[in-house]
Every structure is written in C-alpha cells, then in structure tokens.
Short mmCIF file of C-alpha atoms in Angstrom, two decimals:
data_model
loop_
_atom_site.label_atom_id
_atom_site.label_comp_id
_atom_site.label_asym_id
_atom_site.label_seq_id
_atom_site.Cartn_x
_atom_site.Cartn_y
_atom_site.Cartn_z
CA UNK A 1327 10.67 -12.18 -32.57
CA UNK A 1328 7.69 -12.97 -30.79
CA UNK A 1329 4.40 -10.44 -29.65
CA UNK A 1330 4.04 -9.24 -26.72
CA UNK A 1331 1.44 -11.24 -24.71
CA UNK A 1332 -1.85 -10.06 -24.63
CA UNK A 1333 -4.53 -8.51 -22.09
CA UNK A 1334 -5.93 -11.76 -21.34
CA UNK A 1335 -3.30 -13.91 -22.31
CA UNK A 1336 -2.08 -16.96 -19.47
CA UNK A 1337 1.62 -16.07 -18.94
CA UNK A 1338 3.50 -19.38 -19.36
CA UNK A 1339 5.60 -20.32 -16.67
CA UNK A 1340 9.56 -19.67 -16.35
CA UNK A 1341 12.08 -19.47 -13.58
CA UNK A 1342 15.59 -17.53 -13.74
CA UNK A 1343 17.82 -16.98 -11.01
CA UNK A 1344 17.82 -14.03 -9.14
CA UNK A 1345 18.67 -12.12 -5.56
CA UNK A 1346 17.28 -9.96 -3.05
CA UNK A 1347 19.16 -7.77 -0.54
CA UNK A 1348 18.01 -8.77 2.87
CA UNK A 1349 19.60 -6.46 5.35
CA UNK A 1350 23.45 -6.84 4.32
CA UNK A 1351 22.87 -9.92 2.70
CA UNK A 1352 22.35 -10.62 -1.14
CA UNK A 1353 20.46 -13.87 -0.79
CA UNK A 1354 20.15 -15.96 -3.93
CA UNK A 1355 17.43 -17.88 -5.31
CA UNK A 1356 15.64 -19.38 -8.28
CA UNK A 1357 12.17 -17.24 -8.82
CA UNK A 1358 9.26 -18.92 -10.40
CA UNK A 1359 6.77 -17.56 -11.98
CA UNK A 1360 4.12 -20.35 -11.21
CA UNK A 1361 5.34 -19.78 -7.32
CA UNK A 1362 3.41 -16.21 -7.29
CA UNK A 1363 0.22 -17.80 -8.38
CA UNK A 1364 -2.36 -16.32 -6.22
CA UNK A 1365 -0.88 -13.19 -6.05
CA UNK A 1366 -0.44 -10.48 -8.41
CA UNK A 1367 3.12 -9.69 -9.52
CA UNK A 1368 4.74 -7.03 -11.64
CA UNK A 1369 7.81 -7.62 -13.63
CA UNK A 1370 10.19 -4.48 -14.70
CA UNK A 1371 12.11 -5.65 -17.83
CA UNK A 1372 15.05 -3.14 -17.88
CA UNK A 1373 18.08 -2.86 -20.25
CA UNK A 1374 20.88 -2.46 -17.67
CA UNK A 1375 22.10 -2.17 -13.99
CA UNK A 1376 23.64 1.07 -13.01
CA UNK A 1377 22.48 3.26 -16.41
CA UNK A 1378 20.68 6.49 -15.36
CA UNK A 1379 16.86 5.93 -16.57
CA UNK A 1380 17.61 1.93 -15.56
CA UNK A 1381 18.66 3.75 -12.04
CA UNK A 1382 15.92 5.70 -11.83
CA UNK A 1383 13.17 3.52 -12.37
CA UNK A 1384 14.03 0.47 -9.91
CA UNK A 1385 15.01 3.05 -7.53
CA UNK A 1386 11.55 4.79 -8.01
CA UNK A 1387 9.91 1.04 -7.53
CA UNK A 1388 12.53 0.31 -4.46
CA UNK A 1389 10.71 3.15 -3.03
CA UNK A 1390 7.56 2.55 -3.94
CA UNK A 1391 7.69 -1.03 -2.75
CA UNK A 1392 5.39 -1.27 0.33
CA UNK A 1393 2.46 0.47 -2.04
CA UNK A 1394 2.54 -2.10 -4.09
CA UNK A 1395 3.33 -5.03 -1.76
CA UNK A 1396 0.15 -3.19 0.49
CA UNK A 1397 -1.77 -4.17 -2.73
CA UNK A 1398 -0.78 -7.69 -2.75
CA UNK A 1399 1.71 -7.92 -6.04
CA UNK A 1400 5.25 -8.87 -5.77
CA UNK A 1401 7.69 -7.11 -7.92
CA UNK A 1402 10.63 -8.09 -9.56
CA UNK A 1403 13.14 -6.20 -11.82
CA UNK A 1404 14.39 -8.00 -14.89
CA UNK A 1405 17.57 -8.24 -17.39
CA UNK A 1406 20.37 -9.80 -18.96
CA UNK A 1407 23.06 -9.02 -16.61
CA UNK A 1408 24.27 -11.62 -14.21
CA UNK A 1409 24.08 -11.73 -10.41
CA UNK A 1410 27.13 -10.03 -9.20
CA UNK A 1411 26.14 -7.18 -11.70
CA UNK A 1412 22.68 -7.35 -9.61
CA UNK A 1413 24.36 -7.94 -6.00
CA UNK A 1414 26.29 -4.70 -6.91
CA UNK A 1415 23.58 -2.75 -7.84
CA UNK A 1416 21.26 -3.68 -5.58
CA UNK A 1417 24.18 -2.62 -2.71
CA UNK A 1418 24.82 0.69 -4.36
CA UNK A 1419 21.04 1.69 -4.71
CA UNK A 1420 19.72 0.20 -1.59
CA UNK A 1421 16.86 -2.02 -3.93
CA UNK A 1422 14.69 -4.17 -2.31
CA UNK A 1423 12.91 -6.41 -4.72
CA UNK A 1424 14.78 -9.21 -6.08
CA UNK A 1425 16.54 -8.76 -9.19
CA UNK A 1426 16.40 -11.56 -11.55
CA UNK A 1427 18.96 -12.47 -14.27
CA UNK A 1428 18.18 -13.19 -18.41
CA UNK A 1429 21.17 -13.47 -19.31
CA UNK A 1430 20.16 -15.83 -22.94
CA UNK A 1431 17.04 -13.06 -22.82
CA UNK A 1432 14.97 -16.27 -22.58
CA UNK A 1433 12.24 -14.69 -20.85
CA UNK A 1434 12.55 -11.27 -22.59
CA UNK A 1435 11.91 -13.53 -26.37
CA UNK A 1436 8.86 -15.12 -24.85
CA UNK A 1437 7.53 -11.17 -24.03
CA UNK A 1438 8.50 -10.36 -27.31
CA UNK A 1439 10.70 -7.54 -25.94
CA UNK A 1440 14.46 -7.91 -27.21
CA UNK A 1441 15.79 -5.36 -29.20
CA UNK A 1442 19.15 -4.88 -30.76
CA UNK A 1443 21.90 -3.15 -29.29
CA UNK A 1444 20.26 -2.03 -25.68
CA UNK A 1445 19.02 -6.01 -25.96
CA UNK A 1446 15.79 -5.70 -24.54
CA UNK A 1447 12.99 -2.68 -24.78
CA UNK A 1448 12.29 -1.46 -20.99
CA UNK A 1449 8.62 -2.76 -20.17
CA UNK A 1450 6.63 -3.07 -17.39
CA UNK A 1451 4.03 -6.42 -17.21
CA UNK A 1452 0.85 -7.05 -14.39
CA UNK A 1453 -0.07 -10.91 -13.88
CA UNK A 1454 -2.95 -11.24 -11.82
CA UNK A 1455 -3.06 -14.14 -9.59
CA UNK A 1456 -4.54 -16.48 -11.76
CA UNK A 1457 -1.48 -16.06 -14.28
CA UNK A 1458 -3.16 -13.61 -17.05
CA UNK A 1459 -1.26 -10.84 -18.37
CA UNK A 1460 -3.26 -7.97 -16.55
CA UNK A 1461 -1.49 -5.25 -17.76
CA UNK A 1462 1.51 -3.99 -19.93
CA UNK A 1463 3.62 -0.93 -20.84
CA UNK A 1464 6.41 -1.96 -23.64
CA UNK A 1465 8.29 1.06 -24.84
CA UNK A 1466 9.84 1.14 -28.35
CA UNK A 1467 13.17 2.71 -27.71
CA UNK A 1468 12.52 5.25 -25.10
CA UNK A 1469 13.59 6.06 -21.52
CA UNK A 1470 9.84 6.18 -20.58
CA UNK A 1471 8.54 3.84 -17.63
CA UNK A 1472 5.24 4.16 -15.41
CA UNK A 1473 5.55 5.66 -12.25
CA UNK A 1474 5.10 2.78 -9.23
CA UNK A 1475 1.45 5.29 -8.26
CA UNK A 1476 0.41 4.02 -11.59
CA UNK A 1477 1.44 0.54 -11.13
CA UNK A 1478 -0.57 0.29 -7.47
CA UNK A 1479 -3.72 2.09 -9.19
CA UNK A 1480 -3.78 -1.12 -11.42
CA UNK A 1481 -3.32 -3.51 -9.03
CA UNK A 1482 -5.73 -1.77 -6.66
CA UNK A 1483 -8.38 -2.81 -10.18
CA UNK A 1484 -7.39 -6.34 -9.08
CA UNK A 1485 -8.85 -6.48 -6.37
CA UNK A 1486 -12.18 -4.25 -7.46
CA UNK A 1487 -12.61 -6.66 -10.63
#
C-alpha cells in the first residue's frame, strides 16, 4: 500500500466520475483533478453512503458548503460506491457537492488510504491551487473527521500564505 502524500507533495492528477444534485437533478460528470487548478479543493474520502458517521460528516460539509466555497476551495466527497448509490444519497440527505465514485479504490491506493474490510480509512485532503497537498487528516480506523470550521480556517491560511 502506498503513503499518504505529503505536506508539500504535487498531487498527481486523476479523474473519476461523479454527480452533483442541482435542484432535482443529479447531473453527471467526469471530475478532474487538474480542472481545479487554481483553486483550492478539499476531498472527503469516506467509507460508505448512507452509514451514520459517513451521514454525518458530508451532511456537516453539505452544510458547511458556502464557508468553504466563500474561501475559494471546491469540495468533493469520495468512495467506492457507484453513482446510483451517490444519486440516492445525495436525494435523501439534500448534499450539495458532487460525489465522486472509486469504485477499483484507484484514487484511494494512490492516497495510501485503503483498508480492509470498511475498504478505505475516512480522510480528509487540502490541495492548494497550485496542486500541493496542503493539508491532511487520515484516520486509522475511527469515526473521527474535522469539522467543515476547521477545514475553512485552513483554507482561509491559503490565502494569508
């Protein structure tokens, strides 16, 4: 299994396909990662759609979405489920960043975040604009994830750099 990246560390590119509930549509799209360049972007790895801590946190970054747009970043929520598991949860929790799918945990291996059984640790990663890993929280096991207040506070050290 590979490391986690680095403070510091260029992020290489990747794209997976993903969606984004627009009103009462789920639109579908391929996201790049070398299409945010220029703009900061955080990227929620999470084990599953509709578990309870899963739940909680891209509910708690749903709602904390125009802080963290206000700073700039884009944020999108990451895992191995496919896009009608995403459509569905996205509907049922009212989430409004796109949700992009892993299913081969392609982009979880390059993070060096897959784990057996739950298939990928829950982790939270800040690219600046420039494509450097500015930030990271990578859990072991646990249900623990960083509030989005903590999330803007680093991306408002973007822009004070």
């Amino acid at each position: 299994m590979a490391s986690t990246p680095k403070i510091g560390d260029v992020i290489a590119d990747f794209r997976l396909p993903g969606g984004r509930l627009d009103g009462e549509t789920f639109r579908r799209a391929d996201y790049a990662l070398s299409a945010q360049r220029g703009r900061p972007l955080v990227l929620a790895f999470y084990p599953g759609d509709d578990t309870p801590v899963c739940t909680a946190q891209l509910c708690s970054y749903s709602d904390g979405l125009a802080e963290l747009e206000s700073a700039g970043a884009a944020v999108w929520g990451i895992s191995p489920q496919g896009l009608d598991s995403h459509e569905e949860f996205a509907r049922d929790r009212g989430l409004r960043m796109p949700l992009l799918s892993d299913e081969g945990r392609t982009v979880a291996k390059s993070f060096g975040i897959t784990a057996p059984l739950i298939g990928l640790r829950r982790s939270v990663f800040i690219i600046n604009g420039t494509g450097r890993l500015h930030w990271k929280h990578v859990t072991a096991l646990g249900a623990t994830y960083p509030p989005p207040t903590v999330l803007a506070a680093q991306l408002s050290a973007l822009t004070t750099a």
